[in-house]
Short mmCIF file of C-alpha atoms in Angstrom, two decimals:
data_model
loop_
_atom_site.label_atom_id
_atom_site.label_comp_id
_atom_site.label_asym_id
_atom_site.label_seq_id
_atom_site.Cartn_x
_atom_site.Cartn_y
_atom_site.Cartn_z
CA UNK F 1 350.80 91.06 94.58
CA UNK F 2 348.68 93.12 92.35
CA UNK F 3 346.41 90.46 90.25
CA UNK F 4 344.93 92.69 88.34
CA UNK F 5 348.38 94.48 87.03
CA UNK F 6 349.52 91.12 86.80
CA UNK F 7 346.33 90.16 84.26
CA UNK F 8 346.95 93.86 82.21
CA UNK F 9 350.84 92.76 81.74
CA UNK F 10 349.56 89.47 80.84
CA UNK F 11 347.30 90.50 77.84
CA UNK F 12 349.87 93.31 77.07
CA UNK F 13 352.77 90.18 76.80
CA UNK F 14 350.39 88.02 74.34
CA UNK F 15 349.84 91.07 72.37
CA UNK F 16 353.49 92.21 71.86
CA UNK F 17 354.90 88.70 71.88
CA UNK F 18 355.92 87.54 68.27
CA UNK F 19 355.44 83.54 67.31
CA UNK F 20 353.72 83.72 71.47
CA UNK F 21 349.82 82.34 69.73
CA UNK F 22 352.33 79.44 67.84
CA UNK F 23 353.40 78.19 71.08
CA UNK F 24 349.94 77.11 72.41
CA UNK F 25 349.25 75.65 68.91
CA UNK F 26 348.71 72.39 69.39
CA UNK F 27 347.23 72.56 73.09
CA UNK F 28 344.38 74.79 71.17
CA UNK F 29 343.59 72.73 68.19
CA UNK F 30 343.44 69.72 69.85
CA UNK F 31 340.85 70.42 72.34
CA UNK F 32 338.67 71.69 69.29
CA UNK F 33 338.84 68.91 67.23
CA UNK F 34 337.77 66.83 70.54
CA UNK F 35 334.99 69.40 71.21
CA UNK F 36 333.39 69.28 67.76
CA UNK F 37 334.11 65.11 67.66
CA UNK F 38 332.02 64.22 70.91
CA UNK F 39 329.35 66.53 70.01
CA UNK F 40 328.76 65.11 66.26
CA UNK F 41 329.56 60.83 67.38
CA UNK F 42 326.37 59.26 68.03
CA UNK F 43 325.66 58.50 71.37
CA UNK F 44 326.25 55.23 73.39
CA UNK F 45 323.41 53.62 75.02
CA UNK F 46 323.97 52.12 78.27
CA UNK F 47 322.41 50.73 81.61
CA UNK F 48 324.37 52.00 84.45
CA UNK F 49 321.92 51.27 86.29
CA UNK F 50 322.75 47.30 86.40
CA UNK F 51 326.43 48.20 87.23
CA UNK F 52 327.37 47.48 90.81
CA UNK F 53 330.15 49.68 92.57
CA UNK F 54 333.43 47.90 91.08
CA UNK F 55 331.98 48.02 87.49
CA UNK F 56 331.22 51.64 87.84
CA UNK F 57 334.47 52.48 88.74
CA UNK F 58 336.10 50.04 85.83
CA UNK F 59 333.62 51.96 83.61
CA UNK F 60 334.57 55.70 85.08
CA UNK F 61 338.53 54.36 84.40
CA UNK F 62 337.71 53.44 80.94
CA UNK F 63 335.71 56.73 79.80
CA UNK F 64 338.27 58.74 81.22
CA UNK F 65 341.78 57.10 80.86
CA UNK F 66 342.21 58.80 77.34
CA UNK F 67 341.45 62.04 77.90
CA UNK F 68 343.32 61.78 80.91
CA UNK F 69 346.20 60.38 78.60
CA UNK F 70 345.84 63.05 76.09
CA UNK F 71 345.60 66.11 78.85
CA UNK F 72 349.24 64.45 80.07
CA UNK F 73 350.55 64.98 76.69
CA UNK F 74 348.82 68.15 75.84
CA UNK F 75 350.62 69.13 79.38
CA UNK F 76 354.36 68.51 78.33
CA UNK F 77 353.82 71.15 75.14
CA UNK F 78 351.70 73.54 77.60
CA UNK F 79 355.25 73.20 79.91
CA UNK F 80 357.13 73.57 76.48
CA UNK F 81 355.83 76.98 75.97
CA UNK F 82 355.65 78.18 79.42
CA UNK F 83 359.27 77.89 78.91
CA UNK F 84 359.87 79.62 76.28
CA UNK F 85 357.73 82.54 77.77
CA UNK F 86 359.89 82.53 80.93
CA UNK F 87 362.65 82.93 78.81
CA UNK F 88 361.06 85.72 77.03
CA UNK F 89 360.06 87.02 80.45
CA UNK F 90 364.11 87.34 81.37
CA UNK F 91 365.11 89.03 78.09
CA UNK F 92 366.98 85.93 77.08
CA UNK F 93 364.98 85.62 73.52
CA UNK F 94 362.54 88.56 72.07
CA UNK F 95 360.49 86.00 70.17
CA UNK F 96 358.68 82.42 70.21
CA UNK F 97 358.22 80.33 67.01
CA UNK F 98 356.63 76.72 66.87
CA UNK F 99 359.53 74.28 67.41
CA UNK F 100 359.54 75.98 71.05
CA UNK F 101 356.35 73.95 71.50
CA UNK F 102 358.41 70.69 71.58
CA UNK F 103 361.15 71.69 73.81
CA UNK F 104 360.24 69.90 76.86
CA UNK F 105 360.71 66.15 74.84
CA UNK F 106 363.99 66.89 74.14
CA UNK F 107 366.05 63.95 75.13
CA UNK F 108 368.26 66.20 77.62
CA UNK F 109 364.82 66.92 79.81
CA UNK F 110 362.58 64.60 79.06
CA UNK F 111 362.74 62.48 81.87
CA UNK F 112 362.69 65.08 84.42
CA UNK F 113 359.69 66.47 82.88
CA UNK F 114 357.85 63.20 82.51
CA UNK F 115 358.78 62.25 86.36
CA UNK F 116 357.67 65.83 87.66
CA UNK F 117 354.24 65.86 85.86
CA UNK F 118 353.32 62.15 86.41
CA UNK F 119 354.48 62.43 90.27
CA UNK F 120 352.29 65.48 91.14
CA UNK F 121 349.38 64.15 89.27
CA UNK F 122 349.59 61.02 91.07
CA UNK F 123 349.97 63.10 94.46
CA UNK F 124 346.96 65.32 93.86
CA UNK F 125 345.12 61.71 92.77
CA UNK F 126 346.26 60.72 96.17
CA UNK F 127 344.74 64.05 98.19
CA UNK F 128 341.63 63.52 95.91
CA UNK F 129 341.42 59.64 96.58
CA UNK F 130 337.90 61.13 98.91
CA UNK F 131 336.65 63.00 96.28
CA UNK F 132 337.08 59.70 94.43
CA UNK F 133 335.19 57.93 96.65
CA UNK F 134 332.93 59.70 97.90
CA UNK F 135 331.51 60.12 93.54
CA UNK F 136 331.70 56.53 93.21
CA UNK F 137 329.16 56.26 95.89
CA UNK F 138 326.97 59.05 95.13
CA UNK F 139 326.97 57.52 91.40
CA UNK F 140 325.89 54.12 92.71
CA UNK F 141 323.40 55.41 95.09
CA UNK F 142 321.72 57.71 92.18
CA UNK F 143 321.68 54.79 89.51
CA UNK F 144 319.91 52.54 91.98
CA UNK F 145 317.54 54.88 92.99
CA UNK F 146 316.68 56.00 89.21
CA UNK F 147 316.55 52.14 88.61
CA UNK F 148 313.86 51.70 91.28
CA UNK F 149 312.09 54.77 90.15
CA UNK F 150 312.40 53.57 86.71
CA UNK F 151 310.68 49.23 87.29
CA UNK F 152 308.09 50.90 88.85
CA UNK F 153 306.54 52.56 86.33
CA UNK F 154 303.76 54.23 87.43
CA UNK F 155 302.78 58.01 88.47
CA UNK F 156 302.44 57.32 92.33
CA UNK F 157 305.32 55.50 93.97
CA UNK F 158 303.95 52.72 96.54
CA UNK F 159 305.78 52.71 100.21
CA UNK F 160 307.74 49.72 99.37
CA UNK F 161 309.44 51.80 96.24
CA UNK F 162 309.69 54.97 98.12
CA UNK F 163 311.03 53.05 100.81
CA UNK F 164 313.36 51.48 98.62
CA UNK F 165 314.64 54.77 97.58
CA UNK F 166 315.01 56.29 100.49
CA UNK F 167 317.17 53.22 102.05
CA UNK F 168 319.95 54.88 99.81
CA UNK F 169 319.45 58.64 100.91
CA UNK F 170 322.48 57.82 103.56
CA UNK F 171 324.68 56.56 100.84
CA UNK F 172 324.03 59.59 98.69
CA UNK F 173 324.77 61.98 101.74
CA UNK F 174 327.53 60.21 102.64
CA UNK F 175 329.31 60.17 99.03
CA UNK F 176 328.25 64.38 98.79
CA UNK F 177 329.81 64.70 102.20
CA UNK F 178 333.03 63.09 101.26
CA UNK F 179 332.86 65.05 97.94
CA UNK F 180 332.73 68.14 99.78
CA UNK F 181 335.41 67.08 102.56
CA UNK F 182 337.72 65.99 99.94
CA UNK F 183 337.85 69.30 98.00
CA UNK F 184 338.69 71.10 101.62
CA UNK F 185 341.48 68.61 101.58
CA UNK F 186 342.94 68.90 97.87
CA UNK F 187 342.13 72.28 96.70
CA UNK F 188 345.25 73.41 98.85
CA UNK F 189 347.66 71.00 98.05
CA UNK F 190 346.58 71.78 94.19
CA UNK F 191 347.88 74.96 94.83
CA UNK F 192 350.58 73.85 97.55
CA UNK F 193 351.95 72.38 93.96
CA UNK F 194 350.90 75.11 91.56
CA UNK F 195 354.57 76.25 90.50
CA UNK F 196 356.35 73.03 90.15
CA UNK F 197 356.47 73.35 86.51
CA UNK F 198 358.05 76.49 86.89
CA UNK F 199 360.52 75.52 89.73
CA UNK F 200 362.16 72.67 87.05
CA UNK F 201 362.73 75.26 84.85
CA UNK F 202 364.89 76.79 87.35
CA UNK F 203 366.54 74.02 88.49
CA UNK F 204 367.24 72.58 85.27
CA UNK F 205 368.89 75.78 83.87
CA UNK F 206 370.64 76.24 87.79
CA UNK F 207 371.88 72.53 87.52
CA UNK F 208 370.50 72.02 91.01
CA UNK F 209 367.84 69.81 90.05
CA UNK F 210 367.33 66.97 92.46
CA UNK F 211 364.55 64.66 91.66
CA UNK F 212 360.80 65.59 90.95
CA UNK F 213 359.78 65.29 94.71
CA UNK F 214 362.21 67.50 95.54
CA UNK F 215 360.56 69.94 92.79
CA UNK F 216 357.55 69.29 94.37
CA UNK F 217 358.55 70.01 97.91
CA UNK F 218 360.40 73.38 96.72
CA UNK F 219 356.85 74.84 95.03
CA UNK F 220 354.95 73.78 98.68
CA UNK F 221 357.46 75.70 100.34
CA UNK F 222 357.45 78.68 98.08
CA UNK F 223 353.39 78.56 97.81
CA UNK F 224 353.38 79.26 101.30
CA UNK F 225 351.06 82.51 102.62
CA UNK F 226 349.91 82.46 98.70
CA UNK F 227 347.41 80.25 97.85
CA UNK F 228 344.97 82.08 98.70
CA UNK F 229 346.67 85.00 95.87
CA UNK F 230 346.85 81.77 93.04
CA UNK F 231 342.47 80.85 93.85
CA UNK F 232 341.52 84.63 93.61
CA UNK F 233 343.68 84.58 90.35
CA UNK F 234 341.81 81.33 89.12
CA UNK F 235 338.66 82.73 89.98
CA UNK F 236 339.39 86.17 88.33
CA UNK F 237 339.63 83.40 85.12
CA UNK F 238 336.67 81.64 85.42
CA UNK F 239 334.75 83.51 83.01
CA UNK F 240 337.57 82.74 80.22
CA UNK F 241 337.34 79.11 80.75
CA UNK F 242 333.65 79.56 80.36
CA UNK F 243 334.09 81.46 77.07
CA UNK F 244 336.12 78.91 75.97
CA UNK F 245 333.78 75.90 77.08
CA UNK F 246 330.29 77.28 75.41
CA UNK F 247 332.13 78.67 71.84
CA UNK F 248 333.76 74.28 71.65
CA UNK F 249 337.06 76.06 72.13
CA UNK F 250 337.47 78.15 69.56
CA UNK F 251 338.03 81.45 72.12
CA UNK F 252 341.09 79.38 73.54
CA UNK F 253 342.71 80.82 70.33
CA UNK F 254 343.00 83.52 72.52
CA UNK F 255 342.04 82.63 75.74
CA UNK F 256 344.71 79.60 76.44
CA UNK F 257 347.75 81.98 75.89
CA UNK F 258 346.11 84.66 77.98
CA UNK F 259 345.62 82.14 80.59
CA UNK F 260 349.36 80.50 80.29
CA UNK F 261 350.98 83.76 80.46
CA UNK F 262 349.47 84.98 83.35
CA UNK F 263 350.56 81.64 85.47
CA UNK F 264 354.12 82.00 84.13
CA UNK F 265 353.93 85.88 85.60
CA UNK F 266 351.98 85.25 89.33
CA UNK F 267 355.31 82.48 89.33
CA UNK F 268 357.51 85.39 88.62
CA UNK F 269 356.17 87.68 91.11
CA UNK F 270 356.05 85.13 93.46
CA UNK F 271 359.72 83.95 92.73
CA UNK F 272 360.73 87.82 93.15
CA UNK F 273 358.62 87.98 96.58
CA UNK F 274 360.51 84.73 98.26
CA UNK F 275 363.72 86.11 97.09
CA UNK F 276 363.23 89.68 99.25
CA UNK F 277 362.29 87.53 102.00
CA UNK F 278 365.48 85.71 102.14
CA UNK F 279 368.02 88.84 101.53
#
């Protein structure tokens, strides 16, 4: 698979595409308005360092479960429009316009989208769970120790204090290694699921759709030998997302389309690839 013909095709598509910027719509303005809105709030003082391990976590779960809510959402119309692109993609429609955005919660597919998304994301939650772990600890072990540095106040630590802080070296080793383990453990299986989305457009047009873990089971099996293709693809990205990140998503305008299109073409490729193999 040629990556970079695929990345040419995929600026070429975005380009010639009528209504294709309208798809991506609302997954671009949103992020935006969230950019500009946590960088103009004022800022919340707290003391994590009086939290133990179980309040951390609560705390991490409540800074994180709306934007983790809203990403969900944002998801389904991301889905929506890589849709409407494969479609485009096939010669079944020449154009996009913004209604294609909402597709996906139609009442016909709904359900299989919601089950498909929400059951890989609790999967790759699953293959993270020591990634999980592993920051929780780090995170305790570094508030403690800033905590300690912090009551004692003065420009030369005495033994006891550095003593102190070095009792909780292990814990902070142990939470980077399990950081670092974890990531060798989930980074494949993101990519193991990488095309599900994909796949239920397939089977929902084929009429062979069977449940989402069946989805799920028919993108590990068709990822196979290619993973390593998808993270040279991501990486070839990178400096996009980066674009995106320092201008408060304002180059997503571009840049999320871009990025869209060229997943819905490596699935493509890769769909025409396991289809030789199996003639």
């Amino acid at each position: 698979m040629d990556l970079r013909q695929l990345r040419a095709e995929a600026w070429l598509l975005v380009k010639q595409v009528r209504g294709c910027f309208s798809l991506f719509l609302i997954p671009i303005i949103v992020p935006i308005a969230l950019s500009f809105y946590t960088r103009t709030r004022p800022e919340e003082v707290d003391t994590p360092m009086l939290l133990t391990i179980p309040q951390i976590i609560v705390n991490a779960i409540q800074q994180n479960l709306f934007p983790q809510i809203l990403n969900f959402i944002l998801s389904i119309f991301v889905l929506s429009a890589s849709f409407t692109l494969i479609d485009i993609l096939r010669k079944k429609r020449s154009e996009a316009i913004f209604s294609d955005s909402l597709r996906a919660f139609s009442s016909q597919i709904f359900t299989q989208v919601f089950l498909t998304l929400l059951c890989k994301r609790l999967l790759l939650f699953c293959w993270g769970a020591l990634v999980w772990i592993g920051s929780a600890l780090s995170l305790f072990s570094s508030y403690r120790v800033l905590d300690i540095y912090t009551k004692a106040g003065t420009a030369q630590l005495s033994e006891e204090t550095a003593q102190q802080i070095i009792n909780y070296s292990p814990a902070m080793l142990l939470g980077l290694l399990l950081i670092i383990l974890g990531l060798v453990i989930a980074l494949p299986q993101y990519y193991a699921y990488s095309q599900a989305e994909y796949i239920l457009y397939d089977q929902l047009n084929e009429g062979t759709y069977k449940g989402a873990l069946h989805v799920l089971h028919q993108s590990r099996v068709m990822m196979r030998g290619y993973k390593d293709q998808r993270f040279l693809l991501d990486l070839s990205l990178l400096g996009w997302h980066l674009l995106v990140f320092i201008s408060f998503g304002i180059a997503g305008i571009y840049v999320t389309p871009y990025i869209h299109t060229t997943s819905v073409l490596f699935y493509e490729n890769l769909k025409d690839l396991h289809n030789e193999k199996h003639i």
